[in-house]
Tab-separated table of C-alpha atoms and ligand atoms in Angstrom:
chain	number	residue	atom	x	y	z
A	1	MET	CA	-20.399	-5.644	-16.528
A	2	ARG	CA	-18.037	-7.216	-19.013
A	3	LEU	CA	-14.509	-6.157	-19.966
A	4	ARG	CA	-13.858	-5.175	-23.581
A	5	LYS	CA	-10.543	-3.935	-23.503
A	6	LEU	CA	-7.623	-3.812	-20.840
A	7	THR	CA	-4.609	-1.494	-21.622
A	8	LEU	CA	-1.337	-2.281	-19.862
A	9	ARG	CA	1.156	0.310	-19.473
A	10	GLU	CA	4.617	0.954	-17.803
A	11	ILE	CA	5.798	4.317	-17.000
A	12	ARG	CA	8.886	5.312	-15.255
A	13	LEU	CA	8.999	8.062	-12.620
A	14	PRO	CA	12.035	9.175	-10.736
A	15	LEU	CA	11.587	9.633	-6.977
A	16	ARG	CA	12.462	13.038	-5.806
A	17	GLU	CA	14.330	11.366	-2.995
A	18	PRO	CA	15.784	7.805	-3.095
A	19	PHE	CA	13.575	5.394	-0.738
A	20	VAL	CA	15.937	3.227	1.262
A	21	ILE	CA	14.609	0.268	3.261
A	22	ALA	CA	16.201	-2.828	5.033
A	23	SER	CA	15.597	-5.038	1.885
A	24	GLY	CA	16.681	-2.478	-0.847
A	25	GLU	CA	16.799	0.975	-2.113
A	26	GLN	CA	14.770	2.751	-4.948
A	27	PHE	CA	15.632	5.777	-6.955
A	28	LEU	CA	13.001	5.405	-9.717
A	29	ARG	CA	9.629	3.586	-9.705
A	30	ARG	CA	8.624	1.499	-12.632
A	31	ILE	CA	4.849	2.107	-12.380
A	32	PHE	CA	2.357	-0.466	-13.941
A	33	LEU	CA	-1.010	1.168	-14.916
A	34	LEU	CA	-3.969	-0.596	-15.963
A	35	GLU	CA	-6.962	0.945	-17.944
A	36	GLY	CA	-9.992	-1.404	-18.374
A	37	GLU	CA	-12.807	-0.433	-20.495
A	38	ASP	CA	-16.343	-2.378	-20.386
A	39	THR	CA	-18.596	-3.158	-23.181
A	40	ASP	CA	-20.603	0.114	-22.561
A	41	GLY	CA	-17.553	2.279	-22.904
A	42	ILE	CA	-16.916	2.787	-19.137
A	43	VAL	CA	-13.296	3.240	-18.404
A	44	GLY	CA	-11.529	2.467	-15.004
A	45	TRP	CA	-8.076	2.771	-13.786
A	46	SER	CA	-5.764	0.875	-11.339
A	47	GLU	CA	-2.189	0.519	-10.390
A	48	CYS	CA	-0.538	-2.775	-9.712
A	49	VAL	CA	2.010	-2.058	-6.918
A	50	ALA	CA	4.641	-4.750	-7.883
A	51	GLN	CA	7.941	-3.305	-7.829
A	52	GLU	CA	10.963	-3.730	-10.076
A	53	TYR	CA	12.693	-6.258	-7.749
A	54	PRO	CA	11.240	-8.912	-5.495
A	55	ASN	CA	12.731	-7.666	-2.262
A	56	TYR	CA	9.299	-6.810	-0.710
A	57	SER	CA	7.115	-9.449	-2.211
A	58	PRO	CA	8.030	-12.124	-4.562
A	59	GLU	CA	6.265	-10.545	-7.285
A	60	THR	CA	7.608	-8.010	-9.735
A	61	ILE	CA	6.260	-5.710	-12.264
A	62	ASP	CA	7.362	-8.203	-14.929
A	63	THR	CA	5.860	-11.349	-13.358
A	64	ALA	CA	2.591	-9.205	-12.669
A	65	TRP	CA	2.512	-8.347	-16.417
A	66	LEU	CA	2.925	-11.804	-17.580
A	67	ALA	CA	0.519	-13.203	-14.997
A	68	ILE	CA	-2.306	-10.552	-15.991
A	69	ARG	CA	-1.919	-11.336	-19.788
A	70	GLU	CA	-1.425	-14.835	-19.916
A	71	TRP	CA	-3.363	-16.405	-16.795
A	72	LEU	CA	-5.362	-13.745	-15.135
A	73	LEU	CA	-7.365	-11.913	-17.998
A	74	PRO	CA	-8.424	-15.165	-19.645
A	75	LEU	CA	-10.429	-15.869	-16.449
A	76	VAL	CA	-12.600	-12.737	-16.660
A	77	ARG	CA	-12.477	-12.435	-20.387
A	78	SER	CA	-15.967	-12.529	-21.961
A	79	ARG	CA	-17.427	-13.272	-18.373
A	80	ASP	CA	-20.248	-11.151	-17.069
A	81	VAL	CA	-19.369	-9.545	-13.622
A	82	HIS	CA	-22.384	-8.607	-11.556
A	83	HIS	CA	-20.334	-7.175	-8.819
A	84	PRO	CA	-16.596	-6.512	-8.664
A	85	GLN	CA	-16.618	-8.375	-5.241
A	86	GLU	CA	-16.794	-11.592	-7.406
A	87	VAL	CA	-13.427	-10.877	-9.364
A	88	PHE	CA	-10.961	-12.071	-6.802
A	89	GLY	CA	-12.711	-15.432	-6.479
A	90	MET	CA	-12.734	-16.006	-10.206
A	91	LEU	CA	-9.038	-15.241	-10.528
A	92	ASP	CA	-8.122	-16.925	-7.213
A	93	ALA	CA	-9.785	-20.402	-7.894
A	94	ALA	CA	-7.524	-21.015	-10.799
A	95	VAL	CA	-4.276	-19.280	-10.006
A	96	ARG	CA	-2.055	-19.256	-6.877
A	97	GLY	CA	-0.200	-16.532	-5.503
A	98	HIS	CA	0.414	-13.448	-7.894
A	99	LEU	CA	-1.771	-11.295	-5.541
A	100	MET	CA	-0.288	-8.081	-6.747
A	101	ALA	CA	-1.241	-8.840	-10.425
A	102	LYS	CA	-4.751	-9.867	-9.286
A	103	ALA	CA	-5.216	-6.831	-7.247
A	104	GLY	CA	-4.225	-4.757	-10.347
A	105	LEU	CA	-6.915	-6.311	-12.402
A	106	GLU	CA	-9.683	-6.456	-9.638
A	107	MET	CA	-9.275	-2.666	-8.667
A	108	ALA	CA	-9.953	-1.754	-12.157
A	109	PHE	CA	-13.093	-3.432	-11.999
A	110	TRP	CA	-14.037	-1.572	-8.818
A	111	ASP	CA	-13.336	1.774	-10.563
A	112	ILE	CA	-15.355	0.672	-13.463
A	113	ALA	CA	-18.234	-0.334	-11.241
A	114	ALA	CA	-18.250	2.766	-9.156
A	115	ARG	CA	-18.602	4.881	-12.182
A	116	ARG	CA	-21.278	2.824	-13.508
A	117	GLU	CA	-23.155	3.612	-10.294
A	118	ASN	CA	-21.994	7.401	-10.563
A	119	VAL	CA	-20.686	7.172	-6.997
A	120	SER	CA	-17.121	7.756	-5.499
A	121	LEU	CA	-14.940	4.557	-5.203
A	122	SER	CA	-14.804	5.283	-1.539
A	123	ARG	CA	-18.662	5.388	-1.150
A	124	PHE	CA	-18.985	2.418	-3.177
A	125	LEU	CA	-16.311	0.472	-0.901
A	126	GLY	CA	-18.355	1.536	2.221
A	127	GLY	CA	-16.345	4.579	3.181
A	128	THR	CA	-17.765	6.924	5.627
A	129	ARG	CA	-15.423	9.559	5.965
A	130	ALA	CA	-14.544	12.958	4.031
A	131	GLU	CA	-10.987	13.257	4.890
A	132	VAL	CA	-8.414	10.737	6.509
A	133	PRO	CA	-5.343	11.206	8.556
A	134	VAL	CA	-1.766	10.874	6.774
A	135	GLY	CA	1.332	9.536	8.095
A	136	ILE	CA	4.830	9.472	6.596
A	137	SER	CA	7.192	6.456	6.004
A	138	ILE	CA	10.718	7.805	6.130
A	139	GLY	CA	13.296	5.794	4.593
A	140	LEU	CA	16.648	4.756	6.343
A	141	GLN	CA	18.850	7.984	6.783
A	142	PRO	CA	22.496	7.900	6.929
A	143	SER	CA	22.657	9.163	10.399
A	144	PRO	CA	20.501	10.016	13.605
A	145	VAL	CA	21.198	13.738	12.956
A	146	HIS	CA	19.877	13.436	9.232
A	147	LEU	CA	16.951	11.582	10.712
A	148	VAL	CA	16.042	14.198	13.157
A	149	GLU	CA	16.227	16.967	10.517
A	150	LYS	CA	13.797	14.889	8.308
A	151	VAL	CA	11.151	14.301	11.070
A	152	ARG	CA	11.397	17.894	12.121
A	153	ALA	CA	10.255	18.726	8.468
A	154	CYS	CA	7.580	16.181	8.564
A	155	ILE	CA	6.058	17.516	11.664
A	156	SER	CA	6.165	20.915	10.593
A	157	GLU	CA	4.082	19.962	7.381
A	158	GLY	CA	1.444	18.362	9.553
A	159	TYR	CA	1.867	14.673	9.330
A	160	ARG	CA	-0.024	12.723	11.960
A	161	LYS	CA	2.203	9.745	12.442
A	162	ILE	CA	5.913	9.287	11.889
A	163	LYS	CA	7.179	5.769	10.725
A	164	LEU	CA	10.898	5.324	10.795
A	165	LYS	CA	12.329	2.676	8.607
A	166	ILE	CA	14.923	0.469	10.682
A	167	LYS	CA	17.373	-2.542	10.375
A	168	PRO	CA	20.017	-4.110	12.547
A	169	GLY	CA	22.601	-1.497	13.638
A	170	HIS	CA	20.108	1.483	12.401
A	171	ASP	CA	17.692	1.235	15.293
A	172	LEU	CA	17.837	2.198	18.634
A	173	SER	CA	20.140	5.298	18.298
A	174	TYR	CA	17.795	6.565	15.540
A	175	VAL	CA	14.694	6.132	17.600
A	176	GLU	CA	16.302	7.672	20.746
A	177	ALA	CA	17.396	10.713	18.791
A	178	VAL	CA	13.792	11.409	17.405
A	179	ARG	CA	12.335	10.835	21.067
A	180	THR	CA	14.873	13.200	22.673
A	181	ALA	CA	14.333	15.892	19.871
A	182	PHE	CA	10.483	15.769	19.908
A	183	GLY	CA	9.451	14.020	23.024
A	184	ASN	CA	7.162	11.158	23.909
A	185	ASP	CA	4.017	12.427	22.523
A	186	LEU	CA	4.970	12.250	18.871
A	187	PRO	CA	2.873	9.413	17.199
A	188	LEU	CA	6.043	7.154	16.182
A	189	SER	CA	6.139	3.739	14.806
A	190	VAL	CA	9.171	1.802	13.049
A	191	ASP	CA	9.094	-0.628	10.305
A	192	ALA	CA	11.748	-3.133	9.948
A	193	ASN	CA	10.788	-4.862	6.771
A	194	SER	CA	11.585	-8.330	8.028
A	195	SER	CA	15.065	-7.575	8.869
A	196	TYR	CA	15.489	-9.173	12.382
A	197	THR	CA	15.145	-12.595	13.970
A	198	LEU	CA	14.284	-13.837	17.483
A	199	GLU	CA	17.754	-13.558	18.156
A	200	HIS	CA	17.097	-9.781	18.549
A	201	VAL	CA	14.618	-9.941	21.441
A	202	GLU	CA	16.796	-7.930	23.391
A	203	LEU	CA	16.676	-5.132	21.002
A	204	PHE	CA	13.093	-5.298	20.910
A	205	ARG	CA	12.717	-5.056	24.695
A	206	ALA	CA	15.042	-1.918	24.724
A	207	LEU	CA	12.732	-0.423	21.973
A	208	ASP	CA	9.905	-1.147	24.532
A	209	LEU	CA	11.147	2.009	26.470
A	210	PHE	CA	10.382	4.395	23.644
A	211	GLY	CA	6.713	3.999	23.766
A	212	LEU	CA	6.188	3.307	20.122
A	213	MET	CA	2.767	3.067	18.601
A	214	MET	CA	3.969	-0.206	16.716
A	215	ILE	CA	6.640	-2.118	15.388
A	216	GLU	CA	5.845	-3.250	11.801
A	217	GLN	CA	7.117	-6.323	10.343
A	218	PRO	CA	10.079	-7.155	12.425
A	219	LEU	CA	10.368	-10.863	11.558
A	220	GLN	CA	10.362	-12.907	8.131
A	221	HIS	CA	8.027	-11.763	5.416
A	222	ASP	CA	5.663	-14.901	5.780
A	223	ASP	CA	6.164	-15.666	9.339
A	224	LEU	CA	3.233	-15.801	12.042
A	225	VAL	CA	4.591	-18.253	14.695
A	226	ARG	CA	7.679	-16.441	15.535
A	227	HIS	CA	5.862	-13.093	15.470
A	228	ALA	CA	3.601	-14.704	18.108
A	229	ILE	CA	6.420	-15.622	20.270
A	230	LEU	CA	8.029	-12.123	20.045
A	231	GLN	CA	4.655	-10.330	20.645
A	232	LYS	CA	4.664	-12.258	24.078
A	233	GLU	CA	8.085	-10.910	24.941
A	234	ILE	CA	7.366	-7.235	24.498
A	235	ASP	CA	4.975	-4.582	25.339
A	236	THR	CA	4.975	-2.539	22.090
A	237	PRO	CA	2.210	-3.800	19.512
A	238	ILE	CA	3.493	-5.742	16.494
A	239	CYS	CA	1.939	-4.531	13.253
A	240	LEU	CA	2.192	-7.121	10.403
A	241	ASP	CA	2.600	-5.858	6.759
A	242	GLU	CA	4.146	-8.440	4.634
A	243	SER	CA	2.764	-11.545	6.632
A	244	ILE	CA	-0.858	-10.726	6.008
A	245	THR	CA	-1.511	-11.861	2.423
A	246	SER	CA	-5.116	-12.769	2.853
A	247	GLU	CA	-8.093	-12.915	5.270
A	248	ASP	CA	-7.080	-16.297	6.687
A	249	ARG	CA	-3.563	-14.968	7.400
A	250	ALA	CA	-5.268	-12.154	9.393
A	251	GLU	CA	-7.207	-14.699	11.152
A	252	ASP	CA	-4.277	-16.803	11.917
A	253	MET	CA	-2.455	-13.679	13.271
A	254	ILE	CA	-5.451	-12.923	15.894
A	255	GLN	CA	-5.603	-16.586	16.745
A	256	LEU	CA	-1.987	-16.971	17.369
A	257	GLY	CA	-1.376	-13.413	18.753
A	258	SER	CA	1.330	-12.603	16.214
A	259	GLY	CA	0.433	-8.938	16.147
A	260	ARG	CA	-2.172	-6.370	17.465
A	261	ILE	CA	-2.418	-4.010	14.521
A	262	VAL	CA	-2.757	-4.810	10.707
A	263	ASN	CA	-1.350	-2.560	7.657
A	264	ILE	CA	-3.712	-3.153	4.981
A	265	LYS	CA	-2.459	-2.655	1.408
A	266	PRO	CA	-4.912	-3.373	-1.081
A	267	GLY	CA	-2.303	-4.490	-3.732
A	268	ARG	CA	-0.571	-6.841	-1.416
A	269	VAL	CA	-3.710	-8.776	-0.505
A	270	GLY	CA	-5.416	-9.174	-3.805
A	271	GLY	CA	-7.413	-6.116	-4.149
A	272	PHE	CA	-10.317	-4.476	-2.509
A	273	ALA	CA	-12.622	-7.587	-1.693
A	274	GLN	CA	-10.034	-9.085	0.407
A	275	SER	CA	-9.198	-5.711	1.956
A	276	LEU	CA	-12.678	-5.330	3.098
A	277	LEU	CA	-12.815	-8.836	4.471
A	278	ILE	CA	-9.785	-8.149	6.373
A	279	HIS	CA	-11.037	-4.865	7.635
A	280	ASP	CA	-14.348	-6.472	9.001
A	281	LEU	CA	-12.484	-9.167	10.529
A	282	CYS	CA	-10.076	-6.940	12.182
A	283	ALA	CA	-13.091	-4.737	13.344
A	284	ARG	CA	-14.845	-7.530	15.010
A	285	ASN	CA	-11.857	-8.456	16.817
A	286	GLY	CA	-10.747	-5.196	18.036
A	287	ILE	CA	-7.717	-5.016	16.056
A	288	PRO	CA	-7.041	-1.491	14.335
A	289	VAL	CA	-6.123	-1.183	10.852
A	290	TRP	CA	-4.300	1.394	8.581
A	291	CYS	CA	-3.524	1.847	4.938
A	292	GLY	CA	-0.071	1.174	4.094
A	293	GLY	CA	1.605	2.489	0.776
A	294	MET	CA	3.917	1.347	-1.979
A	295	LEU	CA	5.221	4.606	-3.438
A	296	GLU	CA	2.314	4.683	-5.658
A	297	SER	CA	1.437	7.228	-8.205
A	298	GLY	CA	-1.547	9.308	-8.001
A	299	VAL	CA	-3.602	6.440	-9.409
A	300	GLY	CA	-2.711	3.796	-6.719
A	301	ARG	CA	-3.165	6.543	-4.148
A	302	ALA	CA	-6.617	7.214	-5.061
A	303	HIS	CA	-7.433	3.409	-4.528
A	304	ASN	CA	-5.627	3.809	-1.031
A	305	VAL	CA	-7.242	6.909	-0.011
A	306	ALA	CA	-10.680	5.442	-0.942
A	307	LEU	CA	-10.067	2.396	1.219
A	308	ALA	CA	-8.900	4.471	3.998
A	309	GLY	CA	-12.293	6.263	4.469
A	310	LEU	CA	-13.648	3.223	5.920
A	311	PRO	CA	-14.508	3.165	9.573
A	312	ASN	CA	-11.875	0.692	10.979
A	313	PHE	CA	-8.777	2.616	9.465
A	314	VAL	CA	-8.216	4.306	12.683
A	315	ILE	CA	-4.475	4.787	12.523
A	316	PRO	CA	-2.996	7.378	10.093
A	317	GLY	CA	-2.200	5.862	6.745
A	318	ASP	CA	1.112	5.943	4.398
A	319	LEU	CA	-0.642	8.243	2.115
A	320	SER	CA	1.642	11.008	1.651
A	321	PRO	CA	0.697	13.862	-1.071
A	322	SER	CA	2.023	13.623	-4.563
A	323	ARG	CA	4.887	16.159	-3.846
A	324	ARG	CA	6.607	13.947	-1.465
A	325	TYR	CA	7.295	11.519	-4.209
A	326	TRP	CA	7.169	13.124	-7.531
A	327	GLU	CA	8.297	16.326	-9.291
A	328	ARG	CA	4.718	16.110	-10.838
A	329	ASP	CA	1.981	13.369	-10.482
A	330	ILE	CA	0.100	11.818	-13.585
A	331	VAL	CA	-3.268	12.761	-12.008
A	332	THR	CA	-5.332	15.960	-11.651
A	333	PRO	CA	-5.522	17.385	-9.200
A	334	GLU	CA	-2.509	16.056	-7.590
A	335	TRP	CA	-2.888	14.547	-4.074
A	336	THR	CA	-2.309	17.055	-1.321
A	337	MET	CA	-2.352	17.287	2.516
A	338	SER	CA	-3.805	20.021	4.768
A	339	ARG	CA	-1.720	21.836	7.313
A	340	GLU	CA	-3.655	19.482	9.660
A	341	GLY	CA	-2.356	16.316	8.121
A	342	LEU	CA	-5.409	15.437	6.339
A	343	VAL	CA	-6.149	14.063	2.807
A	344	ARG	CA	-9.380	14.807	1.258
A	345	VAL	CA	-11.392	11.877	0.049
A	346	PRO	CA	-13.045	12.861	-3.385
A	347	LEU	CA	-16.457	11.828	-2.562
A	348	ASP	CA	-17.940	14.296	-4.902
A	349	ARG	CA	-16.513	12.583	-7.946
A	350	PRO	CA	-17.385	9.235	-9.356
A	351	GLY	CA	-14.820	6.338	-9.273
A	352	ILE	CA	-11.156	7.217	-8.061
A	353	GLY	CA	-12.157	10.906	-8.011
A	354	VAL	CA	-9.034	12.197	-10.021
A	355	ASP	CA	-8.400	12.664	-13.729
A	356	VAL	CA	-5.579	10.609	-15.135
A	357	ASP	CA	-3.409	12.859	-17.237
A	358	LEU	CA	-3.501	10.677	-20.434
A	359	ASP	CA	-1.103	13.028	-22.591
A	360	ARG	CA	1.643	12.819	-19.841
A	361	ILE	CA	1.273	9.133	-19.376
A	362	GLU	CA	1.527	8.546	-23.124
A	363	ALA	CA	4.507	10.606	-23.079
A	364	LEU	CA	5.930	8.655	-20.164
A	365	THR	CA	4.963	5.146	-21.426
A	366	VAL	CA	7.830	2.573	-22.088
A	367	ARG	CA	5.903	-0.416	-22.603
A	368	LEU	CA	2.359	-0.713	-23.845
A	369	GLU	CA	-0.164	-3.725	-24.337
A	370	VAL	CA	-3.705	-3.595	-25.323
A	371	LEU	CA	-5.519	-6.585	-24.929
A	372	GLU	CA	-8.899	-6.853	-26.551
A	373	CYS	CA	-11.240	-9.132	-24.809
B	1	OSB	O1	6.838	-1.658	4.158
B	1	OSB	O2	5.423	-0.316	4.069
B	1	OSB	C1	6.444	-0.759	3.640
B	1	OSB	C2	7.385	1.123	0.351
B	1	OSB	C3	7.541	0.248	-0.608
B	1	OSB	C4	7.440	-1.123	-0.105
B	1	OSB	C5	7.101	-1.345	1.348
B	1	OSB	C6	6.889	-0.381	2.313
B	1	OSB	C7	6.877	0.997	1.725
B	1	OSB	C8	6.725	2.004	2.543
B	1	OSB	C9	6.387	3.344	1.812
B	1	OSB	O3	6.815	2.091	3.820
B	1	OSB	C10	5.020	3.821	2.167
B	1	OSB	C11	4.620	4.949	1.066
B	1	OSB	O4	4.138	4.494	0.044
B	1	OSB	O5	4.771	6.165	1.528
B	2	MG	MG1	5.776	-2.112	5.823
């Protein structure tokens, strides 16, 4: 397989509800879509998950665009790729960082390769499940009362896991309100997006009493050592998100005891090859994983759902249906969730398994670059 053309597009979709986390808030998603075409005319899609502002990762949609055009595409241009597993190495040997940009390019190759084999992306990756359980990530709310009403609605929709965003001052009273309203059996977790320090250890000991499934990324975005210190002080499993940027970092986490669960976002770790390595490493070490989200459109969601079909994704992923984010998604069919909180993996269709609504994308495009290879 050899790339003939790569089309970069930016579209903008307003979120149905603003999404607020410790490190910032979002009303509109600037979405970076990649459409690759190989020399046989097979087309594959991907989404680079970098956001508008570098508050989750140091990358942004604008740095990723530059990285892909200037440094990454030239590394695969006019080179034969026998398997998409090779792409990350080709990119990573020459360019440091820019993992979201690398992932965007790499995952387009995976969709093309799956379509060339006429199999679903999930099967191509090694997925074994036809449906996967879905959790929801609820942004910071103005009060515990607001949060309880939100959680009530999510439970009635069927979500299998509820994740609450927290930050200092917006934590214990919120968790307590949810536990009081819905009891201790509700699968509940919190995500701090790096907003605490080791000074807050007493707060985490207090959270221990609420029997949370996990506390996601309490400390610095690139920290492992302090997370290991914190994990020794508390019973609740720490789950790392931001800190896991490679298989090596996941291995460090296991060695140091910095956490007991990993959130794998293919976009964060440089794509599917790295995601598979982390998945397998965690499986060998008894570390459960789940698939996180980055407020993706239906294109990025397809990649996440495909990955979440692998066997060690044993915890519900942040894979909410299209309606949760958008008035209208850019794929057909839109992503839906059953009353039982499951999303179907489109195993019966080649590649990502949904059709990209090109007319709609064209109408929404604010930036376009066609790169001939
Ligand atoms: O920390 O998991 C996170 C969204 C943007 C950036 C970081 C995170 C998130 C989410 C949203 O939690 C999950 C989703 O896509 O529904
Ligand atoms: Mg997170």
